[in-house]
Every structure is written in C-alpha cells, then in structure tokens.
mmCIF file of C-alpha atoms and ligand atoms in Angstrom:
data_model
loop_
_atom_site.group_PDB
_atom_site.id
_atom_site.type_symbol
_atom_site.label_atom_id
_atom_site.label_comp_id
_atom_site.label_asym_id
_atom_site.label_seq_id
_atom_site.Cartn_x
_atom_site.Cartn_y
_atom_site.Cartn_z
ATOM 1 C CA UNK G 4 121.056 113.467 114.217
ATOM 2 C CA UNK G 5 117.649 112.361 112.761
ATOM 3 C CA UNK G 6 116.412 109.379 111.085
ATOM 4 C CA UNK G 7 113.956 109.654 108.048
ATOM 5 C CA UNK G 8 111.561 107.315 106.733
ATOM 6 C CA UNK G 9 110.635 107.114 103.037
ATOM 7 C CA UNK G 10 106.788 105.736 102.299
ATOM 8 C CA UNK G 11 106.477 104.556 98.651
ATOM 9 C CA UNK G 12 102.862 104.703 98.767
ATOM 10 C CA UNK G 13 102.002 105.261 94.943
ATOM 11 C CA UNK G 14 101.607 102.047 93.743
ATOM 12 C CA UNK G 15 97.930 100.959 91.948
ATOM 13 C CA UNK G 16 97.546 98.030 93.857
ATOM 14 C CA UNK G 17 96.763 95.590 90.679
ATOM 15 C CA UNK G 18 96.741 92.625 92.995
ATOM 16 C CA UNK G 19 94.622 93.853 96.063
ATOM 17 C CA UNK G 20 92.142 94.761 93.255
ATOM 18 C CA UNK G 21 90.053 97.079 95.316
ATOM 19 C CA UNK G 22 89.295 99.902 92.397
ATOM 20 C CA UNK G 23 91.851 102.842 94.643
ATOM 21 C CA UNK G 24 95.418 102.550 95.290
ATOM 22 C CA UNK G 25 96.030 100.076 97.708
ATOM 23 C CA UNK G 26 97.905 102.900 100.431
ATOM 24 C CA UNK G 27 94.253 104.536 100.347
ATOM 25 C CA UNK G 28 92.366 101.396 101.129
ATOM 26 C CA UNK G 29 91.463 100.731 104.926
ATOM 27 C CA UNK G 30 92.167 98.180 106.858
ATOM 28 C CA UNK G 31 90.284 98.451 110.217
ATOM 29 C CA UNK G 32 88.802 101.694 108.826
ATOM 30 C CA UNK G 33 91.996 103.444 109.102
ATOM 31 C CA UNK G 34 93.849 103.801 105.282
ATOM 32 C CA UNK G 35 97.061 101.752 105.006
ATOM 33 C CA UNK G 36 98.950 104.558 104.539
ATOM 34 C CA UNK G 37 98.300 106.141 107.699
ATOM 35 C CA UNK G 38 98.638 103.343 109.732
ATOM 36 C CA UNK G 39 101.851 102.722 108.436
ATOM 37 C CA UNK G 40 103.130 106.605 108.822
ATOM 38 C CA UNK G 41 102.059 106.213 112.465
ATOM 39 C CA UNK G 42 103.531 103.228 112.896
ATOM 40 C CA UNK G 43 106.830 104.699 112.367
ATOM 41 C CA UNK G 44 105.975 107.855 114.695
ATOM 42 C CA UNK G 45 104.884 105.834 117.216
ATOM 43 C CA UNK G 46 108.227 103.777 117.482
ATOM 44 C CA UNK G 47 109.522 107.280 118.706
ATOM 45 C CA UNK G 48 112.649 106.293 116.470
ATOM 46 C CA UNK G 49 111.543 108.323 113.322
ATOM 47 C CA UNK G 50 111.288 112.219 112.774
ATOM 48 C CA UNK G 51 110.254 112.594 109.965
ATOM 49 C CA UNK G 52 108.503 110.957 107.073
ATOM 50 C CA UNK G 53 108.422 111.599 103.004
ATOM 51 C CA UNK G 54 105.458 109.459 101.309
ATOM 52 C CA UNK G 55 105.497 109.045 97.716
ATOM 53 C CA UNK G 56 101.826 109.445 96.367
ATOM 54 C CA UNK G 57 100.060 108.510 93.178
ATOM 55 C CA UNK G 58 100.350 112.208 91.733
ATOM 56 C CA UNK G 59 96.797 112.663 91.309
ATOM 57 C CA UNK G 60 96.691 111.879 94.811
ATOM 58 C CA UNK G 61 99.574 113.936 96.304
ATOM 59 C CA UNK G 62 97.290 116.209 97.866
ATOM 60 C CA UNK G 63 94.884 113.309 99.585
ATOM 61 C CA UNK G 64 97.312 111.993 100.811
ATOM 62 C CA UNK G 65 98.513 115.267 102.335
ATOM 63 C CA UNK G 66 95.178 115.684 103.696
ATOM 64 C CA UNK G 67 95.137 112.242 105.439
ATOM 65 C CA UNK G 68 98.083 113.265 107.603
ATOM 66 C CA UNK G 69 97.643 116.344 109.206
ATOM 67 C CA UNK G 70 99.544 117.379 112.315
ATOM 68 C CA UNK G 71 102.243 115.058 111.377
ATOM 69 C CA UNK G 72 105.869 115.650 110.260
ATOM 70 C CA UNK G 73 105.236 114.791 106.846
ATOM 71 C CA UNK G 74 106.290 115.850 103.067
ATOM 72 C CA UNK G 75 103.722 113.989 100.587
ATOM 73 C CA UNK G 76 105.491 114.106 97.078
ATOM 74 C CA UNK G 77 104.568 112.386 93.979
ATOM 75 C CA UNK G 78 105.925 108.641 93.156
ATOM 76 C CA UNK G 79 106.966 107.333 89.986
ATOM 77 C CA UNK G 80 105.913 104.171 87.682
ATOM 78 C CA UNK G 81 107.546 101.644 90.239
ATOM 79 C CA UNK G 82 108.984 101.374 93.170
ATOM 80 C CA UNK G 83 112.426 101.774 92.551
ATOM 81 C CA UNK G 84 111.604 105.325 91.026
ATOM 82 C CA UNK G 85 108.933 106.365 94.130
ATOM 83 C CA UNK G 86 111.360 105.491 96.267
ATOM 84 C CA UNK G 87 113.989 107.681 94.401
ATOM 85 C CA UNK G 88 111.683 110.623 94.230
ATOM 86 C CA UNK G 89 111.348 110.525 98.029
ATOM 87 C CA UNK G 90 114.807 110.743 98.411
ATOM 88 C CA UNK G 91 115.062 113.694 96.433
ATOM 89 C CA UNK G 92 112.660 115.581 98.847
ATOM 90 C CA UNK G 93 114.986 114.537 101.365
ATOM 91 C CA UNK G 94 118.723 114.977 99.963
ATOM 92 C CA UNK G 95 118.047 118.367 97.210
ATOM 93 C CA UNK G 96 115.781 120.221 98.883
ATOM 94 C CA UNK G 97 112.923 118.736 97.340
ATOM 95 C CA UNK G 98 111.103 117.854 94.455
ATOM 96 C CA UNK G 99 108.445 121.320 94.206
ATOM 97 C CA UNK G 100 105.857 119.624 94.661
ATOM 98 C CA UNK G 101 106.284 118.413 98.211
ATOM 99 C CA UNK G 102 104.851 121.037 100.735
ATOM 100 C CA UNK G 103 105.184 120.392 104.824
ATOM 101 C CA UNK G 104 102.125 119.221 106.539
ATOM 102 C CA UNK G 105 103.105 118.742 109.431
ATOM 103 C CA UNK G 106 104.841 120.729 112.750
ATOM 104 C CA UNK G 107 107.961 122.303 111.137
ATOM 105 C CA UNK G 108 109.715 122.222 114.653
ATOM 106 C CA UNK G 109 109.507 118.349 115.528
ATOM 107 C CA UNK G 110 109.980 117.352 112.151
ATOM 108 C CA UNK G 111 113.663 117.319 110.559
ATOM 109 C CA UNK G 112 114.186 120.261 107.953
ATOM 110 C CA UNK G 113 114.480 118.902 103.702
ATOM 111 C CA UNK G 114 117.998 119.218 103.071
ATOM 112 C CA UNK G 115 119.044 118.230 106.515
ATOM 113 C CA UNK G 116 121.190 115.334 106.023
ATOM 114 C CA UNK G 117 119.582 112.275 108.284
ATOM 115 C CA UNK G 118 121.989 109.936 110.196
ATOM 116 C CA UNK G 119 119.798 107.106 109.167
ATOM 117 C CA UNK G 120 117.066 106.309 106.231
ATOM 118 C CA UNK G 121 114.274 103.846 106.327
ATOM 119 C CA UNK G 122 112.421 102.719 103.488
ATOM 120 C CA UNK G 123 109.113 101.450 104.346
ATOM 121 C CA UNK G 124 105.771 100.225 102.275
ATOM 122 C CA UNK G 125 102.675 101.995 102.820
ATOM 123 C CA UNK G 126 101.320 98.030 102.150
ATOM 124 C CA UNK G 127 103.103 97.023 105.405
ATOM 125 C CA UNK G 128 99.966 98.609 107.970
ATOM 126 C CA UNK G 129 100.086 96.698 110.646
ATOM 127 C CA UNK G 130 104.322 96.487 111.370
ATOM 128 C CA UNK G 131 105.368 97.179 115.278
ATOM 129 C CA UNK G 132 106.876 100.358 115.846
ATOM 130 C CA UNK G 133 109.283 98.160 118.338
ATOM 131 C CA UNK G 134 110.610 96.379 114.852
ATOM 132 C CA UNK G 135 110.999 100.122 113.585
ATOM 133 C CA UNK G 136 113.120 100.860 116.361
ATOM 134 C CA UNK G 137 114.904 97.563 116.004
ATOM 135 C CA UNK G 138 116.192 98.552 112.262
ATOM 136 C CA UNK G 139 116.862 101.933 113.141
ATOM 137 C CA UNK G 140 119.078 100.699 116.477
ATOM 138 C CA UNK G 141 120.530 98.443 114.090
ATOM 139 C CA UNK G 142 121.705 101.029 111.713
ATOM 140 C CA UNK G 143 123.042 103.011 114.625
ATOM 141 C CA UNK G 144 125.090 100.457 116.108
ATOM 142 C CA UNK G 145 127.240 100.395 112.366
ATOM 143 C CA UNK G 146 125.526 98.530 109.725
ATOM 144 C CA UNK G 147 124.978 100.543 106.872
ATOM 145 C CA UNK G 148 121.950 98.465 105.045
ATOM 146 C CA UNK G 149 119.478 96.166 107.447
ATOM 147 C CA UNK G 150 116.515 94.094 106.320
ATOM 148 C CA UNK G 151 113.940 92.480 108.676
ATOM 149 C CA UNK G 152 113.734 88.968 107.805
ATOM 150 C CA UNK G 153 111.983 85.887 108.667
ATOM 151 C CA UNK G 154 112.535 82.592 108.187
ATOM 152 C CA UNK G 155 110.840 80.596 105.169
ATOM 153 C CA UNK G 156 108.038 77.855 106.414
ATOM 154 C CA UNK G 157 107.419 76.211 103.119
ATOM 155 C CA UNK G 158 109.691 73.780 101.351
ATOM 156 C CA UNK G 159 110.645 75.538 97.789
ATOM 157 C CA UNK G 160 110.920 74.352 94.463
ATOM 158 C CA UNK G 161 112.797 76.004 91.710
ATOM 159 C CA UNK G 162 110.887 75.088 88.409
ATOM 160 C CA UNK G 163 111.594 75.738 85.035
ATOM 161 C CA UNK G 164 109.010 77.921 81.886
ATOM 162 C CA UNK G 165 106.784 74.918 81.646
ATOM 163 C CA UNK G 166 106.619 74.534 85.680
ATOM 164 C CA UNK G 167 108.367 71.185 86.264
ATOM 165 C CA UNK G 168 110.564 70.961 88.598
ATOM 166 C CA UNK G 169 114.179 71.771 88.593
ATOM 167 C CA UNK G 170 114.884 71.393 92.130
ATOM 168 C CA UNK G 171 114.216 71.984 95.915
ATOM 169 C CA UNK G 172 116.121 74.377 97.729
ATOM 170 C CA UNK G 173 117.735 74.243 100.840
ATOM 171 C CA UNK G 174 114.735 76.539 102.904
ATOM 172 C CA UNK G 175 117.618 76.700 105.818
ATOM 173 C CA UNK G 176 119.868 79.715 103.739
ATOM 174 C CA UNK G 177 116.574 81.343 102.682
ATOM 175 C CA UNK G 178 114.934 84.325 104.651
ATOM 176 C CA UNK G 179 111.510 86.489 103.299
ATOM 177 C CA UNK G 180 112.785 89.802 103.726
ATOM 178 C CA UNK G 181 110.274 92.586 105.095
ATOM 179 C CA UNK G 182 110.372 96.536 105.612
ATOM 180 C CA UNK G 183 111.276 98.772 107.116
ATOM 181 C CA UNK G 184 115.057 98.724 105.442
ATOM 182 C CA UNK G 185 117.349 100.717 107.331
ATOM 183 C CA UNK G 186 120.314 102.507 105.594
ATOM 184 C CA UNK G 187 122.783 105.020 105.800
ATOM 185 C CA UNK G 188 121.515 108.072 103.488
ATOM 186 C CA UNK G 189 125.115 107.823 101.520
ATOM 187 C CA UNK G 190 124.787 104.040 100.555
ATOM 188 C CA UNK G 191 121.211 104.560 100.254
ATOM 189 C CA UNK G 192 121.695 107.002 97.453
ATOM 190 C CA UNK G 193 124.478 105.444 96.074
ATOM 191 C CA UNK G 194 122.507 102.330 95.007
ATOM 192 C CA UNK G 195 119.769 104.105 93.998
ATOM 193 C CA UNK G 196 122.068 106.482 91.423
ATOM 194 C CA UNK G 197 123.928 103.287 90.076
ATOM 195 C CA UNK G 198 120.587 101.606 89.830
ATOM 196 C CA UNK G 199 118.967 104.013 87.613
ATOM 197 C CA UNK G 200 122.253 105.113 85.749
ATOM 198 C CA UNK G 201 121.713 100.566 84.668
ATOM 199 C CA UNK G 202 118.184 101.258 84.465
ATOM 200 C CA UNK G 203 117.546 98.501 86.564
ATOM 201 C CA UNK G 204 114.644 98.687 89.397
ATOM 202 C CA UNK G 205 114.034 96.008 92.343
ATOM 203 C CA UNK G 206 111.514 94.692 94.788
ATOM 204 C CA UNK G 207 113.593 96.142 97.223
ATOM 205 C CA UNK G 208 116.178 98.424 98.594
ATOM 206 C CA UNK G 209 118.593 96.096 100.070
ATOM 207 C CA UNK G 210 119.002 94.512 96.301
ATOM 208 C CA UNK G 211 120.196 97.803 94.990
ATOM 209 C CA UNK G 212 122.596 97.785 98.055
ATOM 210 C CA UNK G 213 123.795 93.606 96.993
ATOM 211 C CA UNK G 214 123.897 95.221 93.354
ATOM 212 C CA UNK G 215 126.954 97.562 94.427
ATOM 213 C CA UNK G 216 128.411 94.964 96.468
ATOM 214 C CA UNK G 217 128.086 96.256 99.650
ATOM 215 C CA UNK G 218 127.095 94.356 102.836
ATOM 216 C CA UNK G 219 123.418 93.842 104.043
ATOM 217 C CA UNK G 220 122.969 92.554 107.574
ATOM 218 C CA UNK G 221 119.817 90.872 108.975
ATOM 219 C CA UNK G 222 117.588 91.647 112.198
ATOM 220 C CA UNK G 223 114.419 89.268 113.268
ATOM 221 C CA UNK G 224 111.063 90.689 111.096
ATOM 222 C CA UNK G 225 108.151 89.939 112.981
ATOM 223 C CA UNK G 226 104.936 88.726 111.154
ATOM 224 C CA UNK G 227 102.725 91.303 111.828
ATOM 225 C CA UNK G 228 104.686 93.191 109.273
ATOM 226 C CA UNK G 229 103.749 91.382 106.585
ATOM 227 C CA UNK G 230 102.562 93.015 103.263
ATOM 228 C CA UNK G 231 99.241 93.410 102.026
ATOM 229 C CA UNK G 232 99.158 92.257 98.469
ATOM 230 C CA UNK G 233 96.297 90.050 97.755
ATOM 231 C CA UNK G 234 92.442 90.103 98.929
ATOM 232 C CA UNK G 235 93.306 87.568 100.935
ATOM 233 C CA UNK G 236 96.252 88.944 103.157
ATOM 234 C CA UNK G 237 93.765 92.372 103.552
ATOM 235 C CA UNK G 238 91.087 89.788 105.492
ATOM 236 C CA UNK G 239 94.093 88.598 107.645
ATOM 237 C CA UNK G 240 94.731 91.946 108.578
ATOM 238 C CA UNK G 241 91.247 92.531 109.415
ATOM 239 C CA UNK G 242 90.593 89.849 111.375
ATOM 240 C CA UNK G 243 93.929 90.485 113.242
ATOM 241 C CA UNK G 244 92.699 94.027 114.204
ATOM 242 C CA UNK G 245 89.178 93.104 115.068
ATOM 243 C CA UNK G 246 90.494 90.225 117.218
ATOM 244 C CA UNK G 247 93.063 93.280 119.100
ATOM 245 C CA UNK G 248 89.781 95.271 119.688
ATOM 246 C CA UNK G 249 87.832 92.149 121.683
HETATM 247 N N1 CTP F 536 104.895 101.432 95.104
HETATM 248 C C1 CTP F 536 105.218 102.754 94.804
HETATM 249 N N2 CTP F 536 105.276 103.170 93.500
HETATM 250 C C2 CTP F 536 105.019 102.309 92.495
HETATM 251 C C3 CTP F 536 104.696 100.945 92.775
HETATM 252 C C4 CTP F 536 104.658 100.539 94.105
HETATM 253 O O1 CTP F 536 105.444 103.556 95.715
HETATM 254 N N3 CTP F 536 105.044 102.778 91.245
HETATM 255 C C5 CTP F 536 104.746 101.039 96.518
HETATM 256 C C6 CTP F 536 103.345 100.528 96.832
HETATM 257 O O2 CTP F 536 102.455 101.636 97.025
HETATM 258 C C7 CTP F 536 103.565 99.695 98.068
HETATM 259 C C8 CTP F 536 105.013 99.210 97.914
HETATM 260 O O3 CTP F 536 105.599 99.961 96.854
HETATM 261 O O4 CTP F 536 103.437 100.428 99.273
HETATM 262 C C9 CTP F 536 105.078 97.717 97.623
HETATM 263 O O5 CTP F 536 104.535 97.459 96.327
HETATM 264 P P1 CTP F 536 103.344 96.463 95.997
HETATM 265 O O6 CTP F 536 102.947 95.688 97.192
HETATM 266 O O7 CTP F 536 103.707 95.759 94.738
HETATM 267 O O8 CTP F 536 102.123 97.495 95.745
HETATM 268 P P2 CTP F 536 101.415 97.834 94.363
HETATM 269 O O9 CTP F 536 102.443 98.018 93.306
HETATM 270 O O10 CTP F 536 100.480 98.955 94.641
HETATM 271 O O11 CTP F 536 100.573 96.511 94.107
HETATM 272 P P3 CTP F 536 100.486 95.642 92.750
HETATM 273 O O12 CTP F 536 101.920 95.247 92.416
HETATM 274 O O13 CTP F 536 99.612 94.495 93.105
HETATM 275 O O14 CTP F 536 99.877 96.560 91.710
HETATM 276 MG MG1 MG F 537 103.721 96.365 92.713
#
C-alpha cells in the first residue's frame, strides 16, 4: 500500500516578498519546492507526490521536477482549496490538468487509493526526510491524523483589538505545529468535504480534522522544518545550508 504526499505550493508568498511565488524562490540555489519534493523522496517513505502550482505556473513547476514521481496540478486561492485540488488528482482520477512527470512504474497510479496521505508545504525546504518517515510510521502504527509539533519557547500573551493585555497563557499545553501532517486518505477527505461544504478554510490540515471531532495525535517536529515565511527565516535557511556545506 502506498503513501502520497500533497505539496500546496501555489501560494504568492506576500510575506517573503521576493517578486515570484515563494515555492519558486531558492534557498541554497535549489527552489523551495524542489527541495521539499525531495525531501519527501529521500525519506524512502513516500511514492508519490501531487504539488499544487500557481496555475500560470503548473507547467514550471512540472519542468523543475523531472524524473520524479510527480503530478503538478493547479492550486486554488488558499490553502485549504490547493490542498483540496491535490486531493482530487489523487482520489478522482485527476483534475485534467495534471499530467505525470515522472517514472510511471515507481510512482503510485491517480486513482489508486494510498494507505496514508501527507500534506506538506512547499515553504517547509529544509524538513528531514527521517521526520517524514516519523509521520508516516506514525500513521501506520493506527493514528489516523499526526502533526509534528514542537514545544513553544516564548511566554504568550493573549491581548485584546487595542493590544493590551488580556492574559498569559500557560506555554506548557501549547505546541507550534509543523508539516508534514500525516492522515488516513478517508479522514483526510472527510474534513476537507465538511470544510468546504461550511466554507471554512484553515492554516492547517489537522484543524479541519479537530473541526469534525476526530482525534489528532502528536510526534516530536524537529526545527529544521520550520517554515519559510518572512525575509528573515529565508537568511536562516541560508546560513543553515552554507554552514552544512563547510
Ligand atoms: N499555499 C497554497 N495555495 C495558496 C496559498 C498557500 O498552496 N493559495 C501554500 C504555500 O505555497 C505554502 C503553504 O501553503 O507552501 C503555506 O502557506 P504560506 O506560508 O502562507 O505561503 P504563502 O501563502 O505563499 O505566503 P504569504 O501568506 O506570505 O503570501
Ligand atoms: Mg499564506
């Protein structure tokens, strides 16, 4: 039974500010994207991948990852609904515009049904396939939805619209929550349909999996998968690469 990783990769990248979508930006000259499509091959745990694209981009991205068992479809206005049109390649047979690019016989066939799904940013370039294998393992062993998660460092304040403060939370029952998310396909799609039958989106999978009440269990994240969002977290992960290479 195979495992399948979803890349929502078609997000502008408003933050990063670097004039491209942030998945086509490099980070140690490589683009984010691919690193974090061979991330997941590497882990050996993953057979095949479905990136959601910009659509103007669908077929740059295609051409970024050749040789490798990847559909490239197009995303949709946020994440929730990139996500959802990956998962469509994956479950229907496919949304048209998603074409193979990669070796037909080590990837898994669209319509095959996976035993496991990850979901996994394109903004997360530098994650360890050994955390990849973690969530997958994870899934394996029974639980249906998995997060990586880390513990929180700073003390947090909830504050109210003006910014004073309402309180400090207890950091101890908090956890930053990373990708990949591993899931069975069933709950996976599950969410997803009663999330966009309420029309309601999230920063994540595992909150359309809380939204339907079903479990989510926890495995150690690791900090090298953290997520590139700002200008500054993009010079992190250059430095971190250029100190690997010395
Ligand atoms: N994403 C996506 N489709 C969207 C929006 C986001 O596939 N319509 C993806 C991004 O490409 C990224 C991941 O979701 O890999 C996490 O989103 P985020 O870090 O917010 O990326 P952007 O939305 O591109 O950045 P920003 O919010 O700063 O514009
Ligand atoms: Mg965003």
């Amino acid at each position: 039974m195979s495992v399948v990783a979803v890349v929502p990769a078609a997000g502008s990248g408003q933050r990063l500010g670097a004039g491209e979508p942030k998945a086509f930006v490099t980070v140690g000259g490589t683009p984010m994207l691919v690193r974090a499509v061979d991330g997941l091959l590497r882990s050996g745990a993953v057979d095949h991948v479905v990136v959601a694209a910009p659509a103007e981009l669908v077929e740059s991205a295609r051409r970024l990852l050749p040789g490798r068992p990847v559909t490239v479809v197009a995303g949709g206005a946020d994440r929730t609904a990139s996500v959802l049109c990956a998962l469509g390649a994956l479950h229907d047979g496919g949304d048209p515009n998603g074409v193979h690019t990669g070796d037909e016989r080590s990837g898994t066939r669209r319509g095959d049904a996976p035993e496991v799904v990850l979901v996994h940013d394109a903004a997360r370039p530098l994650t360890p396939p050994a955390l990849v294998a973690a969530v997958v393992a994870a899934v394996r062993a029974g639980h249906r939805a998995v997060v990586p998660v880390l513990p929180v460092a700073d003390t947090v304040k909830r504050v109210d619209a003006v910014g004073r403060v309402v309180e400090t939370v207890d950091r101890t029952v908090l956890r930053a929550v990373q990708t990949p998310q591993g899931f069975t396909p069933e709950l996976l799609l599950r969410a997803h349909r009663a999330a966009a039958a309420r029309g309601a989106a999230a920063t994540d999978d595992a909150g359309l999996v809380e939204a339907i009440g079903e479990p989510v269990h926890t495995v150690p994240g690791d900090a090298t998968a953290f997520k590139i969002t700002t200008a500054w977290d993009h010079r992190i992960a250059e430095n971190l690469l250029q100190d690997n290479d010395n």
